[in-house]
Structure formats: structure tokens, C-alpha cells
Amino acid sequence: MNTLAPLRAFAARTFLPAAVDLCSLPELEEQFGRLERELRDAGSASALVTWLGHYDEVQAAVDEVRARRYIAMTCQTDDPEREKAYLEILTVVDPWRKARQMEILRAFSQHPCLDSLPESYGVLRRSVEMQVRLFREENIARETEEARLSQQYQKIVGAMTVSFDGKEQTLAQVGRVLEEPDRERRQRAWEQIAERRGQDVETLEELFDRLLVLRSEIATGAGFSDYRGYAFARAERFDYTPADCLEFGRAIEELVVPVCREMDARREKQLGIDRLRPWDLVVDPEGKPPLHPFRTCAELLEKTEKVICSLDQPLGDLFRQLRRSELVDLENRKGKAPGGYQSTLSEARLPFVFMNAVGTHRDLETLLHESGHAFHTLLARTQPLYAYRSAPLEFCEVASMAMELLAAPYLGTFYGEEDARRARRNHLEGILRFLPWMAVVDGFQHWLYTHPGHSRDERAVAWKGLVQRFGGREDWSGYEGVLRSLWHRQLHIFEYPFYYIEYGIAQLGALGLWRRSLTDPAGALDAYRRALALGGSKPLPELFAAAGLPFSFGQDNLQTLVRAVREEIQRLR
């Protein structure tokens, strides 16, 4: 992956000049000044709608430049030119834009024709009102530093390698060994990964301490007593509260954790060991070799296209568009940022998929997951408002997690019948295991930001307490230090604070669509496409309703879905 090729804009520009330099502050000021004057002169609701189209055009064009530089940087974090280009966005363009854009949004929120806009603009108005309420000019510098520190986390983790099997490998590459039947070899691989991560523990602790201070200052500056309240407001969580999140965690503790510990006991018995250790958690318990769905990323792309076409031809056509446009970077390599994501090129209204494939079944699941995000981008690209071409994260993750589940019956493209059943069973078991982990990560963040001034030892104790509460039967004896800093592996804690409960809420939505697909596959797919096409034009509960789903993460809904998953796991054995 080098740099993205130029892409045609989805719609021709009607406001911005074709050759404008969107990283030049004087040129940006000229365009924002034009927007400001046009807004002031808009004397009717129809004129205000026209102005919004021009405002959206500017936002989309600037955001695409930002996305391109972010993509280039994450594809090779050790390239100083890419880092420099992205840091220019973070430290020069973004701070200027935040202040200038807020002047315009504040004027828009006070415009005399605002109340005359059609009802369909209600979600936009609510969002703008929240942005205006939260904005403080003095927080711009803090947010810039926060973004810079988050980029440093990517750089630190992206540089981690170990020598294994006589060659330098990334941690993701060595992680494949954890699926191998040889227990001593698994332990050796796990210990080397842990040792390498341990070398940066102090660096990452110091980095996080600085992030905590910044986030507290941002929240206080915006008039909040703690960062949690600020984060919920910034994320525009209008439909649930911190108390709801903690109650979701208690429901998981009651309904899911016992099931996971039962699965652990079964795993111990199948492996013939007295106690599970951290390197025993992903190996096949029956001693079968790891699932190897592909050898090359080209093969992964080709076969995934076949899977999606078998599931649904319209979605298959969208995947083909993604593939032919080369809007993917799948291979794992040294210097590449960790994890996977889908980013949107806003002016082209096209998705870009990033991941770190090393040949595992999890890579296949990740590509299906990110493809779901890509489908969301493509299906919502005709929404007229820029703000409506993306959705709340709680529903974005329904798009991705549901795609993993809906595509599962077609994994025969990658496997024989026995391995396909095994892959589907492992996936469902993985969903059950994910929910307690989600509760740990979410609960830890609640603790972090409601206990100001805590020490590193105190947060380590809080972390271990949550792992004990929601974790499985694995024994960490002798590796207590590794457990203490295990949270360092969760990039969301560093980069996207409080972004994790969305995965849990969305997983329930995805399971609801999957459950419907067992008896009504066509209806489930229709609901999936219909809801994704809405983008963010409706409030969150209405997006769930459009997909035929309850917006509920209480005990009753969770219990129904857990029961369905357990029944399907039993059927696949």
C-alpha cells in the first residue's frame, strides 16, 4: 500500500473551487468566509437548505484530505513524511478549523429561519445544539495534544516485533502460534509477546497519565464535573445513560459469565489439563490444527467476494466495487498501525478498509466486519446531508457485526463442511466471550474517569477486580504483571475513550438480525439494507426499529439472544 489514487467526487462541486488547497489556512479562511457571508444573507428556509449543501461540500472535502493523511500514516507509522503530513492536520488545520467551524455552527443555530426547516432536519439540529453547547476555545489546544498522544500510541504499538522461529515478526504474526496444538510452543510464543509488550509498559503508563490529565481538563473546561459526563454528551448519547451501561454489565455478569465459565470447564476437559492458562484460550480444544482460510490477501479478497455474493448479490456488487477500486490494505507488516478500521473518503463517498491479516480465521471475520461498515457507507451515500451519511456508532457496529453473522452460512467457500461448522461454532462462542470482555473494558473506563487523581497501582487493582468479576477460569499465576497491564492492548482506552459499550449494544442488534435470518433470511437482509440506507437521519432507537430490532440491552432481550446462541452452538457440535 503506497498512497490512495485520486477518486472522483460523488457529486460535482458547486461551491468550492476545483484547485483549492484544503491544507492552506489562507485558502480555507477564504472559503469559510464565503460560507459565513452566505449564511448571513440566507433569508428563507430554502436559502438555508442551499447553504447547508455548500457547508456540507466544504466539510466533506476537508474531511477527505484528513482521512487520506490518516490512512497513509496508519499504513506505515514509521514513515516520517507520512507522520509529518498527518501531524500537520492534527496540529495546524484541525485547531484552526474547530474554532472557525464553531463560529459558523453557532450562527446557524441562531438563524431566524432554522425553525422553518423541514422535520427531517431535526437530528441535525439536535447535534449542532450539542456541539455548540460543548465547545470551548481553550479546549482546542488540549484536544490537539490528545490527538497527538493517541497517534504516539499507534506508533509505539506498531513498532513492536519479536524474534520467533529465527526471524523478526510482528506480534500479530507470532499470535498465530496460539492456535497451534503444541502447548509448549504456544506458551513460548505467548511469553515472548508478553515480554515485548512489557518493554513499553512504563512508556504507555506515562502516556496514559498525560491523556487522563488532558481529558479531565477538557471536561472541566466544558463545565462538567468529570470526563464521563462530558464524553457521553460529546458522543451524543441521547438515548441511554452511564447507569444503563453499568446495568448492562450486571446483566452480562448474571447471564453470560456463567456460560463462558462452563465453556472454559469443557475446554479444560477436552484439552486434558488441570487448569487453563492464558495460552490455552484460542487453540482448538479437540487438538485440531488452526483454521487457515487463505494463504494470500488476494485469495482472502476473492473468496470473501464469493461469500458475500452468495449471501446477497446487491451487497456482493458493493464489495466488488470496493475491491476493484483498491480501497483496501489488508497485509500485516512492521510499522503498520495495529487493529482494523473502515474510514470514509467523504467527498468520493467511498469506504477504505484497513486491517492486519496474517492468515487466521479471525482475519476473515475482520474483513467481513469491516465490509459491513463499508456497506453502510455505500448504502447511505445518497443521503442529502453530510451529517446523515454516517450513523451513531451503536448502529454502525450493527452493520459490521451482523455481516459477520449473516455471511457465516456461506463459509464453505473457504472450508470443507466440518471446518465451516467449526468456524461458525467458534464465532458464536467468541460472541459470548466478547460480551464479558466488553463489560470489563467499559467498566474500567467508568472507573478511570470517575476516580480522579488515582495512582497507577489503584487502577491496576481496579482492572484486576473487573477481570476477576467478568473473566473466565484461566490461571494467571506467575504472570500477574502481565495481567496488571493487559488493558494496554485495548487501543480504544487510549485513543477513543468510552468507545466500547457501542460494541455490546450493537452485538445484541446483530444477534437479533441473525436470529431472524434463521427463519426469514430474505426479510433479515431486507431489514439490514433498509436500515443502513438511513445513515444517521433518524434517532438511534428508530434506526434499530427500521431493522426490526428493539433498542434494548436489558436482561430480557439478552437472555433471549443468549439462549438462541447456545442452541445454535449445540446444533453445530
Coordinates of N, CA, C and O in Angstrom, one line a residue, residues 248 250-263 431-436 470 508 558-559 562:
F248 N -26.2 -2.9 32.1 CA -25.9 -3.9 31.1 C -24.8 -4.8 31.5 O -24.8 -6.1 31.4
R250 N -24.0 -5.7 34.6 CA -24.6 -6.6 35.6 C -25.4 -7.7 35.0 O -25.3 -8.9 35.4
A251 N -26.1 -7.4 33.9 CA -26.9 -8.4 33.2 C -25.9 -9.4 32.5 O -26.2 -10.7 32.6
I252 N -24.8 -8.9 32.0 CA -23.8 -9.8 31.4 C -23.2 -10.7 32.5 O -23.0 -11.9 32.3
E253 N -22.9 -10.1 33.6 CA -22.3 -10.9 34.7 C -23.3 -12.0 35.1 O -22.8 -13.1 35.4
E254 N -24.5 -11.8 35.2 CA -25.5 -12.8 35.6 C -25.8 -13.8 34.5 O -25.9 -15.0 34.8
L255 N -25.9 -13.4 33.3 CA -26.4 -14.3 32.2 C -25.4 -14.9 31.3 O -25.6 -15.9 30.7
V256 N -24.2 -14.2 31.2 CA -23.2 -14.6 30.2 C -22.0 -15.2 30.8 O -21.5 -16.2 30.4
V257 N -21.5 -14.6 31.9 CA -20.3 -15.0 32.5 C -20.4 -16.5 32.9 O -19.5 -17.3 32.7
P258 N -21.5 -17.0 33.6 CA -21.6 -18.4 33.9 C -21.5 -19.3 32.7 O -20.9 -20.4 32.7
V259 N -22.1 -18.9 31.6 CA -22.0 -19.7 30.3 C -20.5 -19.8 29.9 O -20.1 -20.9 29.5
C260 N -19.8 -18.7 29.9 CA -18.4 -18.7 29.5 C -17.6 -19.6 30.4 O -16.7 -20.3 29.9
R261 N -17.9 -19.6 31.7 CA -17.1 -20.4 32.6 C -17.4 -21.9 32.4 O -16.5 -22.7 32.5
E262 N -18.6 -22.2 32.0 CA -19.0 -23.5 31.6 C -18.2 -24.0 30.4 O -17.7 -25.1 30.3
M263 N -18.0 -23.1 29.4 CA -17.3 -23.4 28.2 C -15.8 -23.6 28.6 O -15.1 -24.4 28.0
I431 N -18.6 -14.7 20.4 CA -19.5 -13.6 20.8 C -19.9 -13.6 22.2 O -19.9 -12.6 22.9
L432 N -20.1 -14.8 22.8 CA -20.5 -14.9 24.2 C -19.3 -14.5 25.0 O -19.4 -13.8 26.1
R433 N -18.1 -14.8 24.6 CA -16.9 -14.5 25.4 C -16.6 -13.0 25.2 O -16.0 -12.4 26.1
F434 N -17.0 -12.4 24.1 CA -16.7 -11.0 23.9 C -17.5 -10.1 24.9 O -17.0 -9.1 25.4
L435 N -18.7 -10.5 25.1 CA -19.6 -9.6 26.0 C -19.0 -9.3 27.4 O -19.0 -8.2 27.8
P436 N -18.5 -10.3 28.1 CA -17.8 -10.0 29.4 C -16.6 -9.1 29.2 O -16.3 -8.3 30.0
F470 N -15.6 -10.6 35.7 CA -16.2 -11.0 34.4 C -15.4 -12.0 33.6 O -15.8 -12.5 32.6
L508 N -26.0 -7.0 20.4 CA -27.3 -7.5 20.6 C -28.2 -7.3 19.3 O -29.0 -8.1 19.0
L558 N -31.3 -9.8 26.4 CA -30.1 -10.5 26.5 C -30.3 -12.0 26.7 O -29.7 -12.8 26.1
Q559 N -31.2 -12.3 27.6 CA -31.5 -13.7 27.9 C -32.0 -14.5 26.7 O -31.6 -15.6 26.4
V562 N -29.0 -14.9 24.2 CA -28.0 -15.9 24.7 C -28.6 -17.3 24.5 O -27.8 -18.3 24.2

